[in-house]
Amino acid sequence: MQSPQMNLTEALTKISLTVIFLGGVLLFLISGQFFGSGMKNFRLDWLDLLLLSLATYRLGRLIAFDRVTEPLRAPFARTVRDVTGAGSTVIARGSGVQRAFGQLISCPICAGTWIAAGLVMFLYYFPAETRLFLFMAAAVGGADLIHNATEAFCWTGALNRARAGEIFKASREKEED
């Protein structure tokens, strides 16, 4: 399905969001020099990266897909059945500003970019408090990945079992003939 042509308002909104994002990062870098210990003293280790990755993954999916945030997405996006009919997906509503925001919040990677930037900024200014939050969000993110893997194995097992049953049934019918 081809997406509708982007109108000028939508394009300007996306450009504005990009400028706001990059401006926020620049402001963070500059303010870190004046109000913090400076960027040269800011270090993240492998555990921070792991926590940031898992927390960003989980929070991005929370914003983009979870039912609990559906009322917050409703003005900008709606949940519809996906093309397989086996699940659902979130798509942007309307046009212009509404559509641009809908596309941002219905994409876990797009939302995750903003989330990751915010989490890094919080780590700089409030390291202990942010790490506590990261541990909680990362634990849920890890659990989500384990759940997804378990579900994939279960679905694959069920599909293979059904196929094996069909093969067995076909071979028994052949033997009876």
Short mmCIF file of C-alpha atoms in Angstrom, two decimals:
data_model
loop_
_atom_site.label_atom_id
_atom_site.label_comp_id
_atom_site.label_asym_id
_atom_site.label_seq_id
_atom_site.Cartn_x
_atom_site.Cartn_y
_atom_site.Cartn_z
CA MET A 1 0.00 0.00 0.00
CA GLN A 2 1.48 3.32 -1.03
CA SER A 3 1.45 6.11 1.52
CA PRO A 4 -0.40 9.31 0.66
CA GLN A 5 1.68 12.15 -0.66
CA MET A 6 3.17 14.31 2.07
CA ASN A 7 1.66 17.78 2.15
CA LEU A 8 3.60 20.95 2.94
CA THR A 9 2.35 21.18 6.54
CA GLU A 10 3.43 17.61 7.24
CA ALA A 11 6.84 18.23 5.68
CA LEU A 12 7.35 21.43 7.68
CA THR A 13 6.29 19.64 10.87
CA LYS A 14 8.85 16.89 10.25
CA ILE A 15 11.55 19.46 9.54
CA SER A 16 10.57 21.34 12.71
CA LEU A 17 10.70 18.15 14.79
CA THR A 18 14.15 17.39 13.39
CA VAL A 19 15.37 20.91 14.21
CA ILE A 20 13.89 20.67 17.72
CA PHE A 21 15.58 17.31 18.27
CA LEU A 22 18.98 18.44 17.00
CA GLY A 23 18.62 21.78 18.82
CA GLY A 24 17.86 19.93 22.04
CA VAL A 25 20.96 17.78 21.64
CA LEU A 26 23.08 20.86 20.90
CA LEU A 27 21.60 22.69 23.89
CA PHE A 28 22.38 19.66 26.05
CA LEU A 29 25.99 19.60 24.86
CA ILE A 30 26.43 23.33 25.47
CA SER A 31 24.66 23.34 28.84
CA GLY A 32 26.78 20.39 29.96
CA GLN A 33 29.82 22.61 29.66
CA PHE A 34 28.33 25.35 31.84
CA PHE A 35 26.09 23.56 34.35
CA GLY A 36 27.59 20.11 34.62
CA SER A 37 30.98 18.53 34.95
CA GLY A 38 31.55 18.81 31.21
CA MET A 39 31.26 16.25 28.47
CA LYS A 40 34.87 15.14 28.84
CA ASN A 41 33.99 13.70 32.27
CA PHE A 42 30.79 12.00 31.08
CA ARG A 43 31.41 8.29 30.60
CA LEU A 44 28.99 5.49 29.88
CA ASP A 45 30.12 1.90 30.30
CA TRP A 46 28.84 -1.30 28.70
CA LEU A 47 26.20 -1.77 31.41
CA ASP A 48 24.85 1.73 30.75
CA LEU A 49 24.64 0.92 27.04
CA LEU A 50 22.87 -2.36 27.73
CA LEU A 51 20.41 -0.68 30.11
CA LEU A 52 19.82 2.18 27.65
CA SER A 53 19.24 -0.28 24.80
CA LEU A 54 16.75 -2.45 26.65
CA ALA A 55 14.95 0.51 28.24
CA THR A 56 14.74 2.35 24.92
CA TYR A 57 13.42 -0.80 23.22
CA ARG A 58 10.72 -1.25 25.86
CA LEU A 59 9.72 2.41 26.15
CA GLY A 60 9.59 2.78 22.35
CA ARG A 61 7.20 -0.16 22.14
CA LEU A 62 5.21 1.20 25.10
CA ILE A 63 4.61 4.45 23.24
CA ALA A 64 4.05 2.91 19.82
CA PHE A 65 2.03 -0.22 20.54
CA ASP A 66 0.90 -0.86 24.10
CA ARG A 67 -2.79 -0.61 24.95
CA VAL A 68 -2.11 1.46 28.05
CA THR A 69 -0.83 4.34 25.88
CA GLU A 70 -3.56 4.02 23.26
CA PRO A 71 -5.55 6.96 24.71
CA LEU A 72 -2.43 9.14 24.40
CA ARG A 73 -1.91 8.05 20.78
CA ALA A 74 -5.59 8.34 19.83
CA PRO A 75 -5.49 11.97 18.60
CA PHE A 76 -2.60 11.11 16.26
CA ALA A 77 -2.81 7.38 15.46
CA ARG A 78 -5.19 4.45 15.44
CA THR A 79 -4.82 0.72 15.94
CA VAL A 80 -6.00 -1.47 13.06
CA ARG A 81 -5.80 -5.14 12.12
CA ASP A 82 -2.57 -5.91 10.28
CA VAL A 83 -2.60 -7.39 6.78
CA THR A 84 -2.33 -10.95 8.10
CA GLY A 85 -5.38 -10.57 10.32
CA ALA A 86 -3.42 -12.26 13.11
CA GLY A 87 -2.45 -9.08 14.90
CA SER A 88 -2.74 -5.33 14.89
CA THR A 89 -0.62 -2.36 13.96
CA VAL A 90 -0.69 1.36 14.67
CA ILE A 91 -1.03 3.83 11.81
CA ALA A 92 -0.98 7.61 11.72
CA ARG A 93 -4.24 9.56 11.41
CA GLY A 94 -5.12 12.52 9.24
CA SER A 95 -2.66 14.78 7.49
CA GLY A 96 -0.25 17.59 8.23
CA VAL A 97 0.80 18.04 11.86
CA GLN A 98 -1.50 15.27 13.06
CA ARG A 99 -0.02 12.75 10.62
CA ALA A 100 3.59 13.78 11.34
CA PHE A 101 3.11 13.28 15.09
CA GLY A 102 1.19 10.07 14.43
CA GLN A 103 4.08 8.69 12.40
CA LEU A 104 6.55 9.65 15.12
CA ILE A 105 4.68 7.97 17.96
CA SER A 106 3.55 4.90 16.01
CA CYS A 107 7.13 3.90 15.22
CA PRO A 108 9.05 2.39 18.15
CA ILE A 109 12.39 3.26 16.57
CA CYS A 110 11.37 6.87 15.84
CA ALA A 111 9.99 7.35 19.36
CA GLY A 112 12.99 5.43 20.70
CA THR A 113 15.38 7.97 19.20
CA TRP A 114 13.80 10.71 21.29
CA ILE A 115 13.61 8.42 24.33
CA ALA A 116 17.28 7.43 24.09
CA ALA A 117 18.35 11.07 23.80
CA GLY A 118 16.26 11.99 26.83
CA LEU A 119 17.59 9.07 28.87
CA VAL A 120 21.21 10.00 28.08
CA MET A 121 20.52 13.58 29.11
CA PHE A 122 18.93 12.40 32.36
CA LEU A 123 21.95 10.12 32.95
CA TYR A 124 24.20 13.15 32.67
CA TYR A 125 22.27 15.36 35.10
CA PHE A 126 20.70 12.72 37.40
CA PRO A 127 22.85 9.58 37.08
CA ALA A 128 21.73 7.64 40.17
CA GLU A 129 18.01 8.26 39.71
CA THR A 130 18.15 7.56 35.99
CA ARG A 131 20.07 4.32 36.46
CA LEU A 132 17.41 3.14 38.90
CA PHE A 133 14.73 3.86 36.28
CA LEU A 134 16.88 2.24 33.57
CA PHE A 135 17.20 -0.96 35.59
CA MET A 136 13.42 -1.17 35.93
CA ALA A 137 12.67 -0.37 32.27
CA ALA A 138 15.50 -2.62 31.05
CA ALA A 139 14.21 -5.53 33.15
CA VAL A 140 10.83 -5.20 31.46
CA GLY A 141 12.53 -4.83 28.06
CA GLY A 142 14.54 -8.01 28.65
CA ALA A 143 11.44 -9.84 29.83
CA ASP A 144 9.63 -8.64 26.70
CA LEU A 145 12.38 -10.07 24.48
CA ILE A 146 12.30 -13.39 26.36
CA HIS A 147 8.50 -13.48 26.02
CA ASN A 148 8.74 -12.76 22.29
CA ALA A 149 11.33 -15.52 21.81
CA THR A 150 9.23 -17.98 23.81
CA GLU A 151 6.15 -17.09 21.79
CA ALA A 152 8.07 -17.52 18.52
CA PHE A 153 9.27 -20.97 19.63
CA CYS A 154 5.73 -21.95 20.66
CA TRP A 155 4.21 -20.81 17.36
CA THR A 156 6.97 -22.54 15.40
CA GLY A 157 6.49 -25.72 17.43
CA ALA A 158 2.73 -25.66 16.95
CA LEU A 159 3.12 -25.09 13.20
CA ASN A 160 5.64 -27.92 12.87
CA ARG A 161 3.41 -30.21 14.93
CA ALA A 162 0.44 -29.42 12.67
CA ARG A 163 2.54 -30.07 9.55
CA ALA A 164 3.83 -33.36 10.99
CA GLY A 165 0.23 -34.34 11.78
CA GLU A 166 -0.81 -33.64 8.20
CA ILE A 167 2.10 -35.71 6.86
CA PHE A 168 1.29 -38.56 9.27
CA LYS A 169 -2.40 -38.43 8.37
CA ALA A 170 -1.60 -38.43 4.64
CA SER A 171 0.76 -41.40 5.01
CA ARG A 172 -1.84 -43.39 7.00
CA GLU A 173 -4.49 -42.65 4.38
CA LYS A 174 -2.06 -43.84 1.70
CA GLU A 175 -1.40 -47.05 3.62
CA GLU A 176 -5.15 -47.72 3.95
CA ASP A 177 -5.65 -47.41 0.20
#
